[in-house]
């Protein structure tokens, strides 16, 4: 569904998305990395279990909630990727972390 522009930088780093090592462009957000490498939902809702995916990409809609480096409920559109980052789709309500 999404693809990089052909003149985009060749520089890459590796992140782990749902357990799979993928190559992404430095400066990408976790949400952009998910959209580029997954098709379909990146989380499910707590009540109905309906699938959602990043929408606004600017911190407003919260449809990009995901688990990043073991921390649930992270807004993926506001987190810049780093080498080795572990990004997982979030299923339902992971609860509130103290
Ligand atoms: S995509 Fe809307 S808050 Fe992240």
PDB file of C-alpha atoms and ligand atoms in Angstrom:
ATOM      1  CA  UNK A   1       0.000   0.000   0.000  1.00  0.00           C
ATOM      2  CA  UNK A   2       2.799   2.437   0.913  1.00  0.00           C
ATOM      3  CA  UNK A   3       6.188   2.734  -0.791  1.00  0.00           C
ATOM      4  CA  UNK A   4       9.249   4.952  -0.487  1.00  0.00           C
ATOM      5  CA  UNK A   5       9.923   7.594  -3.111  1.00  0.00           C
ATOM      6  CA  UNK A   6      12.671   6.403  -5.483  1.00  0.00           C
ATOM      7  CA  UNK A   7      15.075   9.211  -4.544  1.00  0.00           C
ATOM      8  CA  UNK A   8      14.855   8.513  -0.810  1.00  0.00           C
ATOM      9  CA  UNK A   9      18.073   8.063   1.197  1.00  0.00           C
ATOM     10  CA  UNK A  10      19.704   4.628   0.905  1.00  0.00           C
ATOM     11  CA  UNK A  11      20.687   4.744   4.607  1.00  0.00           C
ATOM     12  CA  UNK A  12      18.855   2.147   6.709  1.00  0.00           C
ATOM     13  CA  UNK A  13      18.663   0.748  10.231  1.00  0.00           C
ATOM     14  CA  UNK A  14      17.079  -2.440  11.500  1.00  0.00           C
ATOM     15  CA  UNK A  15      14.073  -2.612  13.824  1.00  0.00           C
ATOM     16  CA  UNK A  16      12.006  -5.619  14.920  1.00  0.00           C
ATOM     17  CA  UNK A  17       8.339  -5.402  13.917  1.00  0.00           C
ATOM     18  CA  UNK A  18       6.145  -8.152  15.371  1.00  0.00           C
ATOM     19  CA  UNK A  19       9.241 -10.309  15.775  1.00  0.00           C
ATOM     20  CA  UNK A  20      10.570  -9.788  12.253  1.00  0.00           C
ATOM     21  CA  UNK A  21      13.747  -7.822  11.486  1.00  0.00           C
ATOM     22  CA  UNK A  22      12.998  -5.099   8.941  1.00  0.00           C
ATOM     23  CA  UNK A  23      15.076  -2.340   7.397  1.00  0.00           C
ATOM     24  CA  UNK A  24      13.769   1.215   7.797  1.00  0.00           C
ATOM     25  CA  UNK A  25      14.927   4.720   7.001  1.00  0.00           C
ATOM     26  CA  UNK A  26      16.431   6.676   9.948  1.00  0.00           C
ATOM     27  CA  UNK A  27      14.021   9.424  10.980  1.00  0.00           C
ATOM     28  CA  UNK A  28      10.938   7.323  10.337  1.00  0.00           C
ATOM     29  CA  UNK A  29       8.406   7.088  13.123  1.00  0.00           C
ATOM     30  CA  UNK A  30       7.423   3.694  14.516  1.00  0.00           C
ATOM     31  CA  UNK A  31       3.972   4.202  12.960  1.00  0.00           C
ATOM     32  CA  UNK A  32       5.469   4.886   9.515  1.00  0.00           C
ATOM     33  CA  UNK A  33       7.619   1.765   9.830  1.00  0.00           C
ATOM     34  CA  UNK A  34       4.536  -0.288  10.707  1.00  0.00           C
ATOM     35  CA  UNK A  35       2.534   1.129   7.793  1.00  0.00           C
ATOM     36  CA  UNK A  36       5.354   0.409   5.359  1.00  0.00           C
ATOM     37  CA  UNK A  37       5.911  -3.180   6.484  1.00  0.00           C
ATOM     38  CA  UNK A  38       2.478  -4.403   7.566  1.00  0.00           C
ATOM     39  CA  UNK A  39      -0.827  -4.477   5.813  1.00  0.00           C
ATOM     40  CA  UNK A  40      -3.994  -4.078   7.820  1.00  0.00           C
ATOM     41  CA  UNK A  41      -4.471  -3.230  11.466  1.00  0.00           C
ATOM     42  CA  UNK A  42      -1.614  -2.236  13.774  1.00  0.00           C
ATOM     43  CA  UNK A  43      -3.762  -2.554  16.897  1.00  0.00           C
ATOM     44  CA  UNK A  44      -7.190  -3.786  18.006  1.00  0.00           C
ATOM     45  CA  UNK A  45      -9.597  -1.836  20.179  1.00  0.00           C
ATOM     46  CA  UNK A  46     -10.177  -2.695  23.843  1.00  0.00           C
ATOM     47  CA  UNK A  47     -13.970  -3.019  23.595  1.00  0.00           C
ATOM     48  CA  UNK A  48     -14.913  -4.501  20.217  1.00  0.00           C
ATOM     49  CA  UNK A  49     -11.544  -5.863  19.104  1.00  0.00           C
ATOM     50  CA  UNK A  50     -11.906  -3.974  15.839  1.00  0.00           C
ATOM     51  CA  UNK A  51      -8.712  -3.333  13.898  1.00  0.00           C
ATOM     52  CA  UNK A  52      -7.173   0.130  13.711  1.00  0.00           C
ATOM     53  CA  UNK A  53      -4.157   1.671  11.983  1.00  0.00           C
ATOM     54  CA  UNK A  54      -2.327   4.995  12.300  1.00  0.00           C
ATOM     55  CA  UNK A  55      -4.478   7.762  10.857  1.00  0.00           C
ATOM     56  CA  UNK A  56      -3.500  11.353  11.668  1.00  0.00           C
ATOM     57  CA  UNK A  57       0.278  10.784  12.043  1.00  0.00           C
ATOM     58  CA  UNK A  58       0.508  13.859  14.289  1.00  0.00           C
ATOM     59  CA  UNK A  59      -0.454  12.739  17.801  1.00  0.00           C
ATOM     60  CA  UNK A  60      -4.169  13.498  17.766  1.00  0.00           C
ATOM     61  CA  UNK A  61      -6.218  10.349  17.048  1.00  0.00           C
ATOM     62  CA  UNK A  62      -4.400   7.701  19.155  1.00  0.00           C
ATOM     63  CA  UNK A  63      -5.107   5.046  16.524  1.00  0.00           C
ATOM     64  CA  UNK A  64      -1.370   4.352  16.395  1.00  0.00           C
ATOM     65  CA  UNK A  65      -1.081   2.929  19.921  1.00  0.00           C
ATOM     66  CA  UNK A  66       1.501   0.151  19.905  1.00  0.00           C
ATOM     67  CA  UNK A  67       4.036  -1.587  22.109  1.00  0.00           C
ATOM     68  CA  UNK A  68       7.514  -0.142  21.725  1.00  0.00           C
ATOM     69  CA  UNK A  69      10.452  -1.763  23.507  1.00  0.00           C
ATOM     70  CA  UNK A  70       8.044  -3.534  25.857  1.00  0.00           C
ATOM     71  CA  UNK A  71       6.038  -0.406  26.764  1.00  0.00           C
ATOM     72  CA  UNK A  72       2.377  -0.590  25.669  1.00  0.00           C
ATOM     73  CA  UNK A  73       0.177   2.378  24.724  1.00  0.00           C
ATOM     74  CA  UNK A  74       2.934   4.294  22.925  1.00  0.00           C
ATOM     75  CA  UNK A  75       1.844   6.693  20.201  1.00  0.00           C
ATOM     76  CA  UNK A  76       3.866   5.275  17.343  1.00  0.00           C
ATOM     77  CA  UNK A  77       3.502   8.406  15.221  1.00  0.00           C
ATOM     78  CA  UNK A  78       5.471  10.397  17.805  1.00  0.00           C
ATOM     79  CA  UNK A  79       8.347   7.943  18.324  1.00  0.00           C
ATOM     80  CA  UNK A  80      11.374   8.058  16.009  1.00  0.00           C
ATOM     81  CA  UNK A  81      12.846   4.622  15.281  1.00  0.00           C
ATOM     82  CA  UNK A  82      16.260   3.615  16.580  1.00  0.00           C
ATOM     83  CA  UNK A  83      18.412   0.604  15.761  1.00  0.00           C
ATOM     84  CA  UNK A  84      17.114  -2.556  17.423  1.00  0.00           C
ATOM     85  CA  UNK A  85      13.810  -0.998  18.468  1.00  0.00           C
ATOM     86  CA  UNK A  86      11.131  -3.635  19.094  1.00  0.00           C
ATOM     87  CA  UNK A  87       7.730  -2.563  17.770  1.00  0.00           C
ATOM     88  CA  UNK A  88       4.672  -4.757  18.240  1.00  0.00           C
ATOM     89  CA  UNK A  89       1.048  -4.399  17.251  1.00  0.00           C
ATOM     90  CA  UNK A  90      -1.133  -3.891  20.338  1.00  0.00           C
ATOM     91  CA  UNK A  91      -4.029  -6.238  20.978  1.00  0.00           C
ATOM     92  CA  UNK A  92      -6.986  -4.944  23.013  1.00  0.00           C
ATOM     93  CA  UNK A  93      -6.396  -3.235  26.347  1.00  0.00           C
ATOM     94  CA  UNK A  94      -2.898  -3.892  27.695  1.00  0.00           C
ATOM     95  CA  UNK A  95      -3.788  -2.125  30.953  1.00  0.00           C
ATOM     96  CA  UNK A  96      -2.217   0.879  32.606  1.00  0.00           C
ATOM     97  CA  UNK A  97       1.465   0.723  33.473  1.00  0.00           C
ATOM     98  CA  UNK A  98       2.428   2.095  36.904  1.00  0.00           C
TER      99      UNK A  98
HETATM  100  S1  LIG B   1      -1.637   8.362  14.154  1.00  0.00           S
HETATM  101 FE1  LIG B   1      -2.994   9.661  15.200  1.00  0.00          FE
HETATM  102  S2  LIG B   1      -2.105   9.890  17.177  1.00  0.00           S
HETATM  103 FE2  LIG B   1      -0.686   8.697  16.069  1.00  0.00          FE
END
